[in-house]
Amino acid sequence: MPDNHEPDDHQPDDREPENLQLVHLLRAVSVDFGLRQAEFAARNGMHPTDVRALICLLDAARAAEPATAGLLGARLGLNSAGTTAVIDRLERLGHVARIRDEHDRRRILLRVQPAAIRLGREFFGPLIDGVLRVLDSFDPAERDTVRRFLTATHTVFASEPRP
């Protein structure tokens, strides 16, 4: 239970430097998004790692990257056995298919199935629409600043070695 003298992480504390307030807000958004991911996983009989795996695979598809088990394991920080377990679960649920690479028949690619994409849109669509409405209220220069901040922040997190 929070002490009445402790600042509420959701309310800016005037005693904190402004930049630290922004870090706390970013953390709050990350926590809220993680809770929504966990709720989505629970509602759909998945493990939270399965949701992160689907996100990684969708991100790879958007970037036109070949989505292999190796790529997925590296992005999730899983060993080979853990990666295989995630893929097997997602395949059993009908969310992912293993497909032979047409350019290299030895390589197996992972593809998120359309039904899984629909399921995600049904759950996350209203949240995404809300964020898009917020972004629509920003002018292009403000959106560029937000993009620059989030890209640089992502680079910081991606470059730090994982424990």
PDB file of N, CA, C and O in Angstrom, residues 41 44-58 67-98 110-113 116:
ATOM      1  N   ALA A  41      -3.849 -12.495 -23.330  1.00  0.00           N
ATOM      2  CA  ALA A  41      -3.331 -13.860 -23.259  1.00  0.00           C
ATOM      3  C   ALA A  41      -4.272 -14.741 -22.438  1.00  0.00           C
ATOM      4  O   ALA A  41      -4.648 -15.836 -22.875  1.00  0.00           O
ATOM      5  N   ASN A  44      -7.494 -15.714 -24.086  1.00  0.00           N
ATOM      6  CA  ASN A  44      -7.369 -16.558 -25.278  1.00  0.00           C
ATOM      7  C   ASN A  44      -6.528 -17.808 -25.047  1.00  0.00           C
ATOM      8  O   ASN A  44      -6.054 -18.420 -26.006  1.00  0.00           O
ATOM      9  N   GLY A  45      -6.365 -18.203 -23.775  1.00  0.00           N
ATOM     10  CA  GLY A  45      -5.678 -19.444 -23.448  1.00  0.00           C
ATOM     11  C   GLY A  45      -4.214 -19.455 -23.834  1.00  0.00           C
ATOM     12  O   GLY A  45      -3.688 -20.507 -24.209  1.00  0.00           O
ATOM     13  N   MET A  46      -3.571 -18.287 -23.730  1.00  0.00           N
ATOM     14  CA  MET A  46      -2.169 -18.189 -24.102  1.00  0.00           C
ATOM     15  C   MET A  46      -1.340 -17.760 -22.904  1.00  0.00           C
ATOM     16  O   MET A  46      -1.852 -17.223 -21.931  1.00  0.00           O
ATOM     17  N   HIS A  47      -0.057 -17.967 -23.023  1.00  0.00           N
ATOM     18  CA  HIS A  47       0.922 -17.472 -22.058  1.00  0.00           C
ATOM     19  C   HIS A  47       1.309 -16.058 -22.503  1.00  0.00           C
ATOM     20  O   HIS A  47       1.302 -15.771 -23.704  1.00  0.00           O
ATOM     21  N   PRO A  48       1.637 -15.142 -21.579  1.00  0.00           N
ATOM     22  CA  PRO A  48       2.058 -13.796 -22.010  1.00  0.00           C
ATOM     23  C   PRO A  48       3.209 -13.803 -23.015  1.00  0.00           C
ATOM     24  O   PRO A  48       3.271 -12.954 -23.905  1.00  0.00           O
ATOM     25  N   THR A  49       4.112 -14.791 -22.910  1.00  0.00           N
ATOM     26  CA  THR A  49       5.200 -14.886 -23.883  1.00  0.00           C
ATOM     27  C   THR A  49       4.663 -15.170 -25.281  1.00  0.00           C
ATOM     28  O   THR A  49       5.236 -14.722 -26.279  1.00  0.00           O
ATOM     29  N   ASP A  50       3.547 -15.890 -25.362  1.00  0.00           N
ATOM     30  CA  ASP A  50       2.942 -16.165 -26.666  1.00  0.00           C
ATOM     31  C   ASP A  50       2.501 -14.873 -27.342  1.00  0.00           C
ATOM     32  O   ASP A  50       2.655 -14.710 -28.557  1.00  0.00           O
ATOM     33  N   VAL A  51       1.964 -13.950 -26.557  1.00  0.00           N
ATOM     34  CA  VAL A  51       1.527 -12.663 -27.118  1.00  0.00           C
ATOM     35  C   VAL A  51       2.738 -11.880 -27.601  1.00  0.00           C
ATOM     36  O   VAL A  51       2.719 -11.311 -28.691  1.00  0.00           O
ATOM     37  N   ARG A  52       3.791 -11.878 -26.793  1.00  0.00           N
ATOM     38  CA  ARG A  52       5.015 -11.177 -27.230  1.00  0.00           C
ATOM     39  C   ARG A  52       5.559 -11.807 -28.509  1.00  0.00           C
ATOM     40  O   ARG A  52       6.060 -11.111 -29.392  1.00  0.00           O
ATOM     41  N   ALA A  53       5.455 -13.122 -28.616  1.00  0.00           N
ATOM     42  CA  ALA A  53       5.918 -13.810 -29.827  1.00  0.00           C
ATOM     43  C   ALA A  53       5.098 -13.367 -31.040  1.00  0.00           C
ATOM     44  O   ALA A  53       5.666 -13.088 -32.107  1.00  0.00           O
ATOM     45  N   LEU A  54       3.796 -13.292 -30.880  1.00  0.00           N
ATOM     46  CA  LEU A  54       2.954 -12.831 -31.999  1.00  0.00           C
ATOM     47  C   LEU A  54       3.329 -11.415 -32.408  1.00  0.00           C
ATOM     48  O   LEU A  54       3.410 -11.109 -33.611  1.00  0.00           O
ATOM     49  N   ILE A  55       3.576 -10.555 -31.432  1.00  0.00           N
ATOM     50  CA  ILE A  55       3.978  -9.180 -31.734  1.00  0.00           C
ATOM     51  C   ILE A  55       5.295  -9.175 -32.512  1.00  0.00           C
ATOM     52  O   ILE A  55       5.435  -8.461 -33.511  1.00  0.00           O
ATOM     53  N   CYS A  56       6.258  -9.973 -32.059  1.00  0.00           N
ATOM     54  CA  CYS A  56       7.548 -10.056 -32.758  1.00  0.00           C
ATOM     55  C   CYS A  56       7.368 -10.524 -34.201  1.00  0.00           C
ATOM     56  O   CYS A  56       8.001  -9.983 -35.119  1.00  0.00           O
ATOM     57  N   LEU A  57       6.519 -11.521 -34.398  1.00  0.00           N
ATOM     58  CA  LEU A  57       6.296 -12.046 -35.747  1.00  0.00           C
ATOM     59  C   LEU A  57       5.589 -11.025 -36.626  1.00  0.00           C
ATOM     60  O   LEU A  57       5.918 -10.881 -37.815  1.00  0.00           O
ATOM     61  N   LEU A  58       4.636 -10.302 -36.068  1.00  0.00           N
ATOM     62  CA  LEU A  58       3.955  -9.255 -36.839  1.00  0.00           C
ATOM     63  C   LEU A  58       4.908  -8.116 -37.178  1.00  0.00           C
ATOM     64  O   LEU A  58       4.878  -7.576 -38.293  1.00  0.00           O
ATOM     65  N   ALA A  67      10.785 -14.384 -40.803  1.00  0.00           N
ATOM     66  CA  ALA A  67      10.466 -14.737 -39.412  1.00  0.00           C
ATOM     67  C   ALA A  67      10.799 -16.202 -39.191  1.00  0.00           C
ATOM     68  O   ALA A  67      10.022 -17.095 -39.517  1.00  0.00           O
ATOM     69  N   THR A  68      11.969 -16.445 -38.649  1.00  0.00           N
ATOM     70  CA  THR A  68      12.413 -17.803 -38.343  1.00  0.00           C
ATOM     71  C   THR A  68      12.359 -18.032 -36.837  1.00  0.00           C
ATOM     72  O   THR A  68      12.235 -17.088 -36.060  1.00  0.00           O
ATOM     73  N   ALA A  69      12.499 -19.280 -36.453  1.00  0.00           N
ATOM     74  CA  ALA A  69      12.559 -19.604 -35.026  1.00  0.00           C
ATOM     75  C   ALA A  69      13.760 -18.912 -34.383  1.00  0.00           C
ATOM     76  O   ALA A  69      13.672 -18.425 -33.250  1.00  0.00           O
ATOM     77  N   GLY A  70      14.863 -18.835 -35.094  1.00  0.00           N
ATOM     78  CA  GLY A  70      16.054 -18.171 -34.560  1.00  0.00           C
ATOM     79  C   GLY A  70      15.816 -16.704 -34.285  1.00  0.00           C
ATOM     80  O   GLY A  70      16.222 -16.179 -33.244  1.00  0.00           O
ATOM     81  N   LEU A  71      15.169 -16.018 -35.218  1.00  0.00           N
ATOM     82  CA  LEU A  71      14.851 -14.603 -35.030  1.00  0.00           C
ATOM     83  C   LEU A  71      13.927 -14.439 -33.826  1.00  0.00           C
ATOM     84  O   LEU A  71      14.157 -13.582 -32.972  1.00  0.00           O
ATOM     85  N   LEU A  72      12.907 -15.281 -33.744  1.00  0.00           N
ATOM     86  CA  LEU A  72      11.946 -15.188 -32.640  1.00  0.00           C
ATOM     87  C   LEU A  72      12.635 -15.432 -31.299  1.00  0.00           C
ATOM     88  O   LEU A  72      12.437 -14.668 -30.349  1.00  0.00           O
ATOM     89  N   GLY A  73      13.463 -16.457 -31.224  1.00  0.00           N
ATOM     90  CA  GLY A  73      14.162 -16.753 -29.981  1.00  0.00           C
ATOM     91  C   GLY A  73      15.062 -15.612 -29.551  1.00  0.00           C
ATOM     92  O   GLY A  73      15.097 -15.240 -28.377  1.00  0.00           O
ATOM     93  N   ALA A  74      15.764 -15.019 -30.520  1.00  0.00           N
ATOM     94  CA  ALA A  74      16.654 -13.896 -30.206  1.00  0.00           C
ATOM     95  C   ALA A  74      15.859 -12.699 -29.699  1.00  0.00           C
ATOM     96  O   ALA A  74      16.249 -12.046 -28.725  1.00  0.00           O
ATOM     97  N   ARG A  75      14.739 -12.402 -30.338  1.00  0.00           N
ATOM     98  CA  ARG A  75      13.941 -11.240 -29.934  1.00  0.00           C
ATOM     99  C   ARG A  75      13.289 -11.435 -28.571  1.00  0.00           C
ATOM    100  O   ARG A  75      13.080 -10.484 -27.829  1.00  0.00           O
ATOM    101  N   LEU A  76      12.948 -12.682 -28.257  1.00  0.00           N
ATOM    102  CA  LEU A  76      12.290 -12.962 -26.974  1.00  0.00           C
ATOM    103  C   LEU A  76      13.286 -13.313 -25.874  1.00  0.00           C
ATOM    104  O   LEU A  76      12.898 -13.421 -24.710  1.00  0.00           O
ATOM    105  N   GLY A  77      14.545 -13.521 -26.246  1.00  0.00           N
ATOM    106  CA  GLY A  77      15.545 -13.912 -25.258  1.00  0.00           C
ATOM    107  C   GLY A  77      15.351 -15.331 -24.765  1.00  0.00           C
ATOM    108  O   GLY A  77      15.630 -15.638 -23.606  1.00  0.00           O
ATOM    109  N   LEU A  78      14.889 -16.208 -25.661  1.00  0.00           N
ATOM    110  CA  LEU A  78      14.632 -17.603 -25.288  1.00  0.00           C
ATOM    111  C   LEU A  78      15.675 -18.522 -25.898  1.00  0.00           C
ATOM    112  O   LEU A  78      16.206 -18.239 -26.982  1.00  0.00           O
ATOM    113  N   ASN A  79      15.913 -19.655 -25.238  1.00  0.00           N
ATOM    114  CA  ASN A  79      16.776 -20.678 -25.833  1.00  0.00           C
ATOM    115  C   ASN A  79      15.957 -21.461 -26.860  1.00  0.00           C
ATOM    116  O   ASN A  79      14.752 -21.227 -27.030  1.00  0.00           O
ATOM    117  N   SER A  80      16.609 -22.402 -27.523  1.00  0.00           N
ATOM    118  CA  SER A  80      15.962 -23.159 -28.597  1.00  0.00           C
ATOM    119  C   SER A  80      14.732 -23.931 -28.107  1.00  0.00           C
ATOM    120  O   SER A  80      13.687 -23.927 -28.749  1.00  0.00           O
ATOM    121  N   ALA A  81      14.861 -24.575 -26.941  1.00  0.00           N
ATOM    122  CA  ALA A  81      13.735 -25.361 -26.415  1.00  0.00           C
ATOM    123  C   ALA A  81      12.555 -24.462 -26.065  1.00  0.00           C
ATOM    124  O   ALA A  81      11.391 -24.793 -26.361  1.00  0.00           O
ATOM    125  N   GLY A  82      12.829 -23.310 -25.449  1.00  0.00           N
ATOM    126  CA  GLY A  82      11.759 -22.375 -25.110  1.00  0.00           C
ATOM    127  C   GLY A  82      11.079 -21.812 -26.341  1.00  0.00           C
ATOM    128  O   GLY A  82       9.852 -21.667 -26.381  1.00  0.00           O
ATOM    129  N   THR A  83      11.872 -21.518 -27.359  1.00  0.00           N
ATOM    130  CA  THR A  83      11.319 -20.993 -28.608  1.00  0.00           C
ATOM    131  C   THR A  83      10.416 -22.035 -29.263  1.00  0.00           C
ATOM    132  O   THR A  83       9.310 -21.711 -29.713  1.00  0.00           O
ATOM    133  N   THR A  84      10.883 -23.272 -29.306  1.00  0.00           N
ATOM    134  CA  THR A  84      10.079 -24.347 -29.904  1.00  0.00           C
ATOM    135  C   THR A  84       8.772 -24.522 -29.140  1.00  0.00           C
ATOM    136  O   THR A  84       7.709 -24.704 -29.753  1.00  0.00           O
ATOM    137  N   ALA A  85       8.819 -24.431 -27.820  1.00  0.00           N
ATOM    138  CA  ALA A  85       7.601 -24.585 -27.016  1.00  0.00           C
ATOM    139  C   ALA A  85       6.592 -23.478 -27.345  1.00  0.00           C
ATOM    140  O   ALA A  85       5.393 -23.749 -27.484  1.00  0.00           O
ATOM    141  N   VAL A  86       7.067 -22.245 -27.493  1.00  0.00           N
ATOM    142  CA  VAL A  86       6.174 -21.131 -27.841  1.00  0.00           C
ATOM    143  C   VAL A  86       5.559 -21.369 -29.220  1.00  0.00           C
ATOM    144  O   VAL A  86       4.341 -21.232 -29.394  1.00  0.00           O
ATOM    145  N   ILE A  87       6.392 -21.722 -30.173  1.00  0.00           N
ATOM    146  CA  ILE A  87       5.881 -21.946 -31.543  1.00  0.00           C
ATOM    147  C   ILE A  87       4.881 -23.091 -31.554  1.00  0.00           C
ATOM    148  O   ILE A  87       3.818 -22.995 -32.187  1.00  0.00           O
ATOM    149  N   ASP A  88       5.196 -24.183 -30.844  1.00  0.00           N
ATOM    150  CA  ASP A  88       4.266 -25.322 -30.788  1.00  0.00           C
ATOM    151  C   ASP A  88       2.919 -24.906 -30.201  1.00  0.00           C
ATOM    152  O   ASP A  88       1.857 -25.281 -30.718  1.00  0.00           O
ATOM    153  N   ARG A  89       2.947 -24.121 -29.100  1.00  0.00           N
ATOM    154  CA  ARG A  89       1.683 -23.668 -28.490  1.00  0.00           C
ATOM    155  C   ARG A  89       0.885 -22.818 -29.469  1.00  0.00           C
ATOM    156  O   ARG A  89      -0.324 -22.997 -29.629  1.00  0.00           O
ATOM    157  N   LEU A  90       1.562 -21.871 -30.116  1.00  0.00           N
ATOM    158  CA  LEU A  90       0.863 -20.979 -31.048  1.00  0.00           C
ATOM    159  C   LEU A  90       0.335 -21.741 -32.258  1.00  0.00           C
ATOM    160  O   LEU A  90      -0.745 -21.435 -32.767  1.00  0.00           O
ATOM    161  N   GLU A  91       1.073 -22.724 -32.703  1.00  0.00           N
ATOM    162  CA  GLU A  91       0.609 -23.541 -33.829  1.00  0.00           C
ATOM    163  C   GLU A  91      -0.609 -24.372 -33.419  1.00  0.00           C
ATOM    164  O   GLU A  91      -1.591 -24.450 -34.159  1.00  0.00           O
ATOM    165  N   ARG A  92      -0.548 -24.965 -32.207  1.00  0.00           N
ATOM    166  CA  ARG A  92      -1.686 -25.752 -31.710  1.00  0.00           C
ATOM    167  C   ARG A  92      -2.951 -24.908 -31.598  1.00  0.00           C
ATOM    168  O   ARG A  92      -4.057 -25.380 -31.867  1.00  0.00           O
ATOM    169  N   LEU A  93      -2.780 -23.651 -31.200  1.00  0.00           N
ATOM    170  CA  LEU A  93      -3.924 -22.746 -31.075  1.00  0.00           C
ATOM    171  C   LEU A  93      -4.403 -22.201 -32.425  1.00  0.00           C
ATOM    172  O   LEU A  93      -5.413 -21.511 -32.491  1.00  0.00           O
ATOM    173  N   GLY A  94      -3.665 -22.488 -33.477  1.00  0.00           N
ATOM    174  CA  GLY A  94      -4.034 -22.007 -34.811  1.00  0.00           C
ATOM    175  C   GLY A  94      -3.614 -20.573 -35.078  1.00  0.00           C
ATOM    176  O   GLY A  94      -4.073 -19.961 -36.042  1.00  0.00           O
ATOM    177  N   HIS A  95      -2.707 -20.037 -34.263  1.00  0.00           N
ATOM    178  CA  HIS A  95      -2.283 -18.644 -34.421  1.00  0.00           C
ATOM    179  C   HIS A  95      -1.080 -18.474 -35.343  1.00  0.00           C
ATOM    180  O   HIS A  95      -0.874 -17.398 -35.901  1.00  0.00           O
ATOM    181  N   VAL A  96      -0.284 -19.534 -35.483  1.00  0.00           N
ATOM    182  CA  VAL A  96       0.943 -19.465 -36.279  1.00  0.00           C
ATOM    183  C   VAL A  96       1.030 -20.707 -37.149  1.00  0.00           C
ATOM    184  O   VAL A  96       0.612 -21.794 -36.732  1.00  0.00           O
ATOM    185  N   ALA A  97       1.580 -20.534 -38.352  1.00  0.00           N
ATOM    186  CA  ALA A  97       1.844 -21.667 -39.234  1.00  0.00           C
ATOM    187  C   ALA A  97       3.334 -21.698 -39.558  1.00  0.00           C
ATOM    188  O   ALA A  97       3.973 -20.648 -39.685  1.00  0.00           O
ATOM    189  N   ARG A  98       3.862 -22.909 -39.658  1.00  0.00           N
ATOM    190  CA  ARG A  98       5.235 -23.112 -40.132  1.00  0.00           C
ATOM    191  C   ARG A  98       5.153 -23.329 -41.635  1.00  0.00           C
ATOM    192  O   ARG A  98       4.424 -24.199 -42.090  1.00  0.00           O
ATOM    193  N   LEU A 110       7.888 -18.610 -40.061  1.00  0.00           N
ATOM    194  CA  LEU A 110       6.702 -18.560 -39.197  1.00  0.00           C
ATOM    195  C   LEU A 110       5.788 -17.455 -39.693  1.00  0.00           C
ATOM    196  O   LEU A 110       6.245 -16.350 -39.968  1.00  0.00           O
ATOM    197  N   ARG A 111       4.524 -17.758 -39.796  1.00  0.00           N
ATOM    198  CA  ARG A 111       3.561 -16.768 -40.263  1.00  0.00           C
ATOM    199  C   ARG A 111       2.365 -16.729 -39.326  1.00  0.00           C
ATOM    200  O   ARG A 111       1.791 -17.766 -38.991  1.00  0.00           O
ATOM    201  N   VAL A 112       2.001 -15.517 -38.913  1.00  0.00           N
ATOM    202  CA  VAL A 112       0.810 -15.340 -38.077  1.00  0.00           C
ATOM    203  C   VAL A 112      -0.410 -15.549 -38.964  1.00  0.00           C
ATOM    204  O   VAL A 112      -0.506 -14.974 -40.053  1.00  0.00           O
ATOM    205  N   GLN A 113      -1.330 -16.359 -38.490  1.00  0.00           N
ATOM    206  CA  GLN A 113      -2.534 -16.679 -39.257  1.00  0.00           C
ATOM    207  C   GLN A 113      -3.537 -15.519 -39.216  1.00  0.00           C
ATOM    208  O   GLN A 113      -3.619 -14.798 -38.215  1.00  0.00           O
ATOM    209  N   ALA A 116      -5.662 -15.082 -36.084  1.00  0.00           N
ATOM    210  CA  ALA A 116      -4.971 -14.501 -34.929  1.00  0.00           C
ATOM    211  C   ALA A 116      -4.900 -12.984 -35.070  1.00  0.00           C
ATOM    212  O   ALA A 116      -5.034 -12.257 -34.081  1.00  0.00           O
TER     213      ALA A 116
END
